[in-house]
Amino acid sequence: MPVPGGRGRGVVAVVEGPAIVERDARHTLGIRVRTPFRGMLAVRDALLAELHEWLTGRGVEHGAAFFRLHVVDMAGVMDVEVGVTTPTAHGGDDRVGPGTLPAGRYASLTHVDHARRANRALVEWIAGTGLVPDRADTPEGDAFGCRYEMYLTDPRTERMKTKWRVRLDIRLRDG
């Protein structure tokens, strides 16, 4: 279903949502880095390949890959993480670390193609419904309690990013 991509910038092919959903906490393994916004997706792609090689080399069972935005500063440096969900907690090493996608209420939207438009559409939906994202203004940028893109299509088997099904989740503040 197409929805406006925000401020007159085309449409987004929405598969599901936007909606408020409850998510359970999930164990993760990931690589967290700081990188400029410009070129960030190339960094994401390289880290995804590195992480999958690490997981395969250790035989770690895992679920879908995600791209988490810890701190957003589109004019500066982003604090991001590429990871996967795991059924149980795992130790990491000096490069790949364990973590958690925390439980809570999330604004969620699943889309195909146009990631920036989809993100904008979800952020504007949150604001338009009077919900409040779990975020704080910091000197580094917008720090999120939990904001990520979950890749429902495996990037290793579908090279065309315009065909990926991606679920966006932004945790909401309680109350």
Short mmCIF file of C-alpha atoms in Angstrom, two decimals:
data_model
loop_
_atom_site.label_atom_id
_atom_site.label_comp_id
_atom_site.label_asym_id
_atom_site.label_seq_id
_atom_site.Cartn_x
_atom_site.Cartn_y
_atom_site.Cartn_z
CA MET A 1 0.00 0.00 0.00
CA PRO A 2 1.59 3.33 -0.96
CA VAL A 3 1.66 6.06 1.68
CA PRO A 4 3.06 9.58 1.47
CA GLY A 5 6.79 9.63 2.08
CA GLY A 6 6.65 12.90 3.94
CA ARG A 7 6.47 16.53 2.91
CA GLY A 8 5.54 15.84 -0.73
CA ARG A 9 8.52 13.63 -1.48
CA GLY A 10 6.89 10.73 -3.27
CA VAL A 11 5.33 7.61 -1.88
CA VAL A 12 6.54 4.59 0.08
CA ALA A 13 5.50 1.02 -0.68
CA VAL A 14 4.26 0.04 2.77
CA VAL A 15 3.76 -3.67 3.36
CA GLU A 16 2.47 -3.33 6.94
CA GLY A 17 1.74 -0.49 9.36
CA PRO A 18 2.33 2.03 10.60
CA ALA A 19 1.19 0.59 13.92
CA ILE A 20 2.07 0.38 17.59
CA VAL A 21 3.42 -3.06 18.53
CA GLU A 22 4.79 -4.67 21.68
CA ARG A 23 8.22 -6.24 21.23
CA ASP A 24 9.95 -8.66 23.59
CA ALA A 25 13.63 -8.19 24.40
CA ARG A 26 15.93 -10.03 21.99
CA HIS A 27 19.58 -11.03 22.35
CA THR A 28 21.91 -9.71 19.67
CA LEU A 29 25.46 -9.83 18.37
CA GLY A 30 26.72 -6.81 16.48
CA ILE A 31 29.42 -4.41 15.41
CA ARG A 32 28.98 -0.82 16.59
CA VAL A 33 30.81 2.05 14.90
CA ARG A 34 30.74 5.80 14.44
CA THR A 35 30.57 6.94 10.82
CA PRO A 36 29.56 10.04 8.87
CA PHE A 37 25.99 10.01 7.54
CA ARG A 38 27.35 10.40 4.02
CA GLY A 39 28.64 6.95 3.07
CA MET A 40 26.91 5.29 6.03
CA LEU A 41 25.13 2.68 3.90
CA ALA A 42 28.39 1.51 2.32
CA VAL A 43 29.75 1.08 5.86
CA ARG A 44 26.57 -0.86 6.77
CA ASP A 45 27.02 -3.19 3.80
CA ALA A 46 30.68 -3.87 4.61
CA LEU A 47 29.85 -4.53 8.27
CA LEU A 48 27.02 -6.90 7.32
CA ALA A 49 29.47 -8.95 5.24
CA GLU A 50 32.05 -8.92 8.05
CA LEU A 51 29.48 -9.92 10.66
CA HIS A 52 28.09 -12.80 8.59
CA GLU A 53 31.64 -14.10 8.02
CA TRP A 54 32.27 -13.93 11.79
CA LEU A 55 29.00 -15.76 12.56
CA THR A 56 29.61 -18.46 9.94
CA GLY A 57 33.16 -19.02 11.19
CA ARG A 58 31.83 -19.69 14.69
CA GLY A 59 28.67 -21.55 13.74
CA VAL A 60 26.45 -19.08 15.60
CA GLU A 61 22.72 -19.61 15.10
CA HIS A 62 21.05 -16.28 14.38
CA GLY A 63 17.96 -14.56 13.06
CA ALA A 64 17.47 -11.53 10.86
CA ALA A 65 20.09 -8.82 10.45
CA PHE A 66 19.39 -5.28 11.61
CA PHE A 67 20.85 -1.79 11.33
CA ARG A 68 20.45 0.12 14.60
CA LEU A 69 20.71 3.89 14.87
CA HIS A 70 21.95 4.68 18.38
CA VAL A 71 22.67 8.37 17.71
CA VAL A 72 21.50 10.24 14.62
CA ASP A 73 23.32 13.33 13.38
CA MET A 74 22.75 13.60 9.65
CA ALA A 75 25.08 16.61 9.46
CA GLY A 76 27.83 14.91 11.45
CA VAL A 77 28.78 11.51 12.80
CA MET A 78 26.28 8.69 13.31
CA ASP A 79 26.57 6.04 16.05
CA VAL A 80 25.29 2.87 14.39
CA GLU A 81 25.32 -0.88 14.84
CA VAL A 82 24.98 -3.76 12.40
CA GLY A 83 23.79 -6.89 14.13
CA VAL A 84 21.70 -10.02 14.18
CA THR A 85 19.23 -11.40 16.68
CA THR A 86 20.22 -14.60 18.47
CA PRO A 87 18.06 -17.12 20.34
CA THR A 88 20.37 -17.03 23.38
CA ALA A 89 23.01 -14.70 24.81
CA HIS A 90 26.49 -15.06 23.32
CA GLY A 91 29.89 -13.69 24.17
CA GLY A 92 31.68 -11.66 21.57
CA ASP A 93 35.21 -10.47 21.06
CA ASP A 94 36.95 -7.12 20.62
CA ARG A 95 35.02 -6.50 17.36
CA VAL A 96 31.64 -8.26 17.68
CA GLY A 97 29.78 -7.61 20.89
CA PRO A 98 26.69 -8.99 22.61
CA GLY A 99 23.69 -6.76 23.17
CA THR A 100 19.93 -6.54 23.39
CA LEU A 101 17.09 -5.03 21.44
CA PRO A 102 15.03 -3.95 24.45
CA ALA A 103 11.42 -4.81 25.10
CA GLY A 104 8.78 -2.14 24.80
CA ARG A 105 6.16 -0.41 22.71
CA TYR A 106 7.38 0.41 19.22
CA ALA A 107 6.06 2.37 16.29
CA SER A 108 6.55 -0.01 13.38
CA LEU A 109 6.31 0.12 9.61
CA THR A 110 7.37 -2.50 7.05
CA HIS A 111 8.27 -1.26 3.58
CA VAL A 112 9.95 -2.11 0.29
CA ASP A 113 12.34 0.46 -1.24
CA HIS A 114 12.80 4.15 -0.36
CA ALA A 115 14.28 3.76 3.13
CA ARG A 116 14.65 7.51 3.74
CA ARG A 117 11.04 8.15 2.74
CA ALA A 118 9.85 5.25 4.89
CA ASN A 119 11.80 6.54 7.91
CA ARG A 120 10.41 10.02 7.36
CA ALA A 121 6.86 8.63 7.01
CA LEU A 122 7.18 6.70 10.31
CA VAL A 123 8.67 9.68 12.18
CA GLU A 124 5.89 11.94 10.88
CA TRP A 125 3.25 9.33 11.77
CA ILE A 126 4.60 9.19 15.33
CA ALA A 127 4.46 12.98 15.63
CA GLY A 128 1.02 13.17 14.00
CA THR A 129 -0.49 10.67 16.42
CA GLY A 130 0.89 12.45 19.49
CA LEU A 131 3.20 9.58 20.41
CA VAL A 132 6.63 10.33 21.84
CA PRO A 133 9.70 8.40 20.68
CA ASP A 134 12.21 7.18 23.28
CA ARG A 135 14.90 9.69 22.34
CA ALA A 136 16.92 12.51 23.83
CA ASP A 137 18.77 15.52 22.46
CA THR A 138 22.49 15.15 23.19
CA PRO A 139 25.56 17.08 22.02
CA GLU A 140 26.26 14.14 19.65
CA GLY A 141 22.75 14.22 18.10
CA ASP A 142 19.40 12.46 18.62
CA ALA A 143 20.07 9.53 20.97
CA PHE A 144 17.45 6.79 20.65
CA GLY A 145 16.49 4.21 23.26
CA CYS A 146 16.04 1.82 20.35
CA ARG A 147 15.62 2.57 16.65
CA TYR A 148 16.49 0.07 13.95
CA GLU A 149 15.79 -1.39 10.52
CA MET A 150 15.23 -5.17 10.55
CA TYR A 151 16.04 -6.83 7.22
CA LEU A 152 13.23 -9.32 6.60
CA THR A 153 14.82 -10.10 3.25
CA ASP A 154 18.29 -11.61 3.60
CA PRO A 155 20.72 -9.15 1.93
CA ARG A 156 23.03 -12.08 1.11
CA THR A 157 20.41 -13.69 -1.15
CA GLU A 158 18.77 -10.58 -2.65
CA ARG A 159 21.33 -8.10 -3.94
CA MET A 160 18.78 -5.54 -5.15
CA LYS A 161 18.11 -3.29 -2.16
CA THR A 162 14.97 -1.99 -3.87
CA LYS A 163 13.43 -5.46 -3.33
CA TRP A 164 14.29 -5.81 0.37
CA ARG A 165 11.43 -5.98 2.87
CA VAL A 166 12.52 -3.85 5.80
CA ARG A 167 10.76 -3.34 9.13
CA LEU A 168 11.40 -0.03 10.86
CA ASP A 169 10.95 0.05 14.64
CA ILE A 170 11.26 3.09 16.90
CA ARG A 171 10.70 2.48 20.62
CA LEU A 172 8.16 4.81 22.23
CA ARG A 173 8.33 6.45 25.62
CA ASP A 174 6.11 4.97 28.28
CA GLY A 175 3.09 6.99 29.29
#
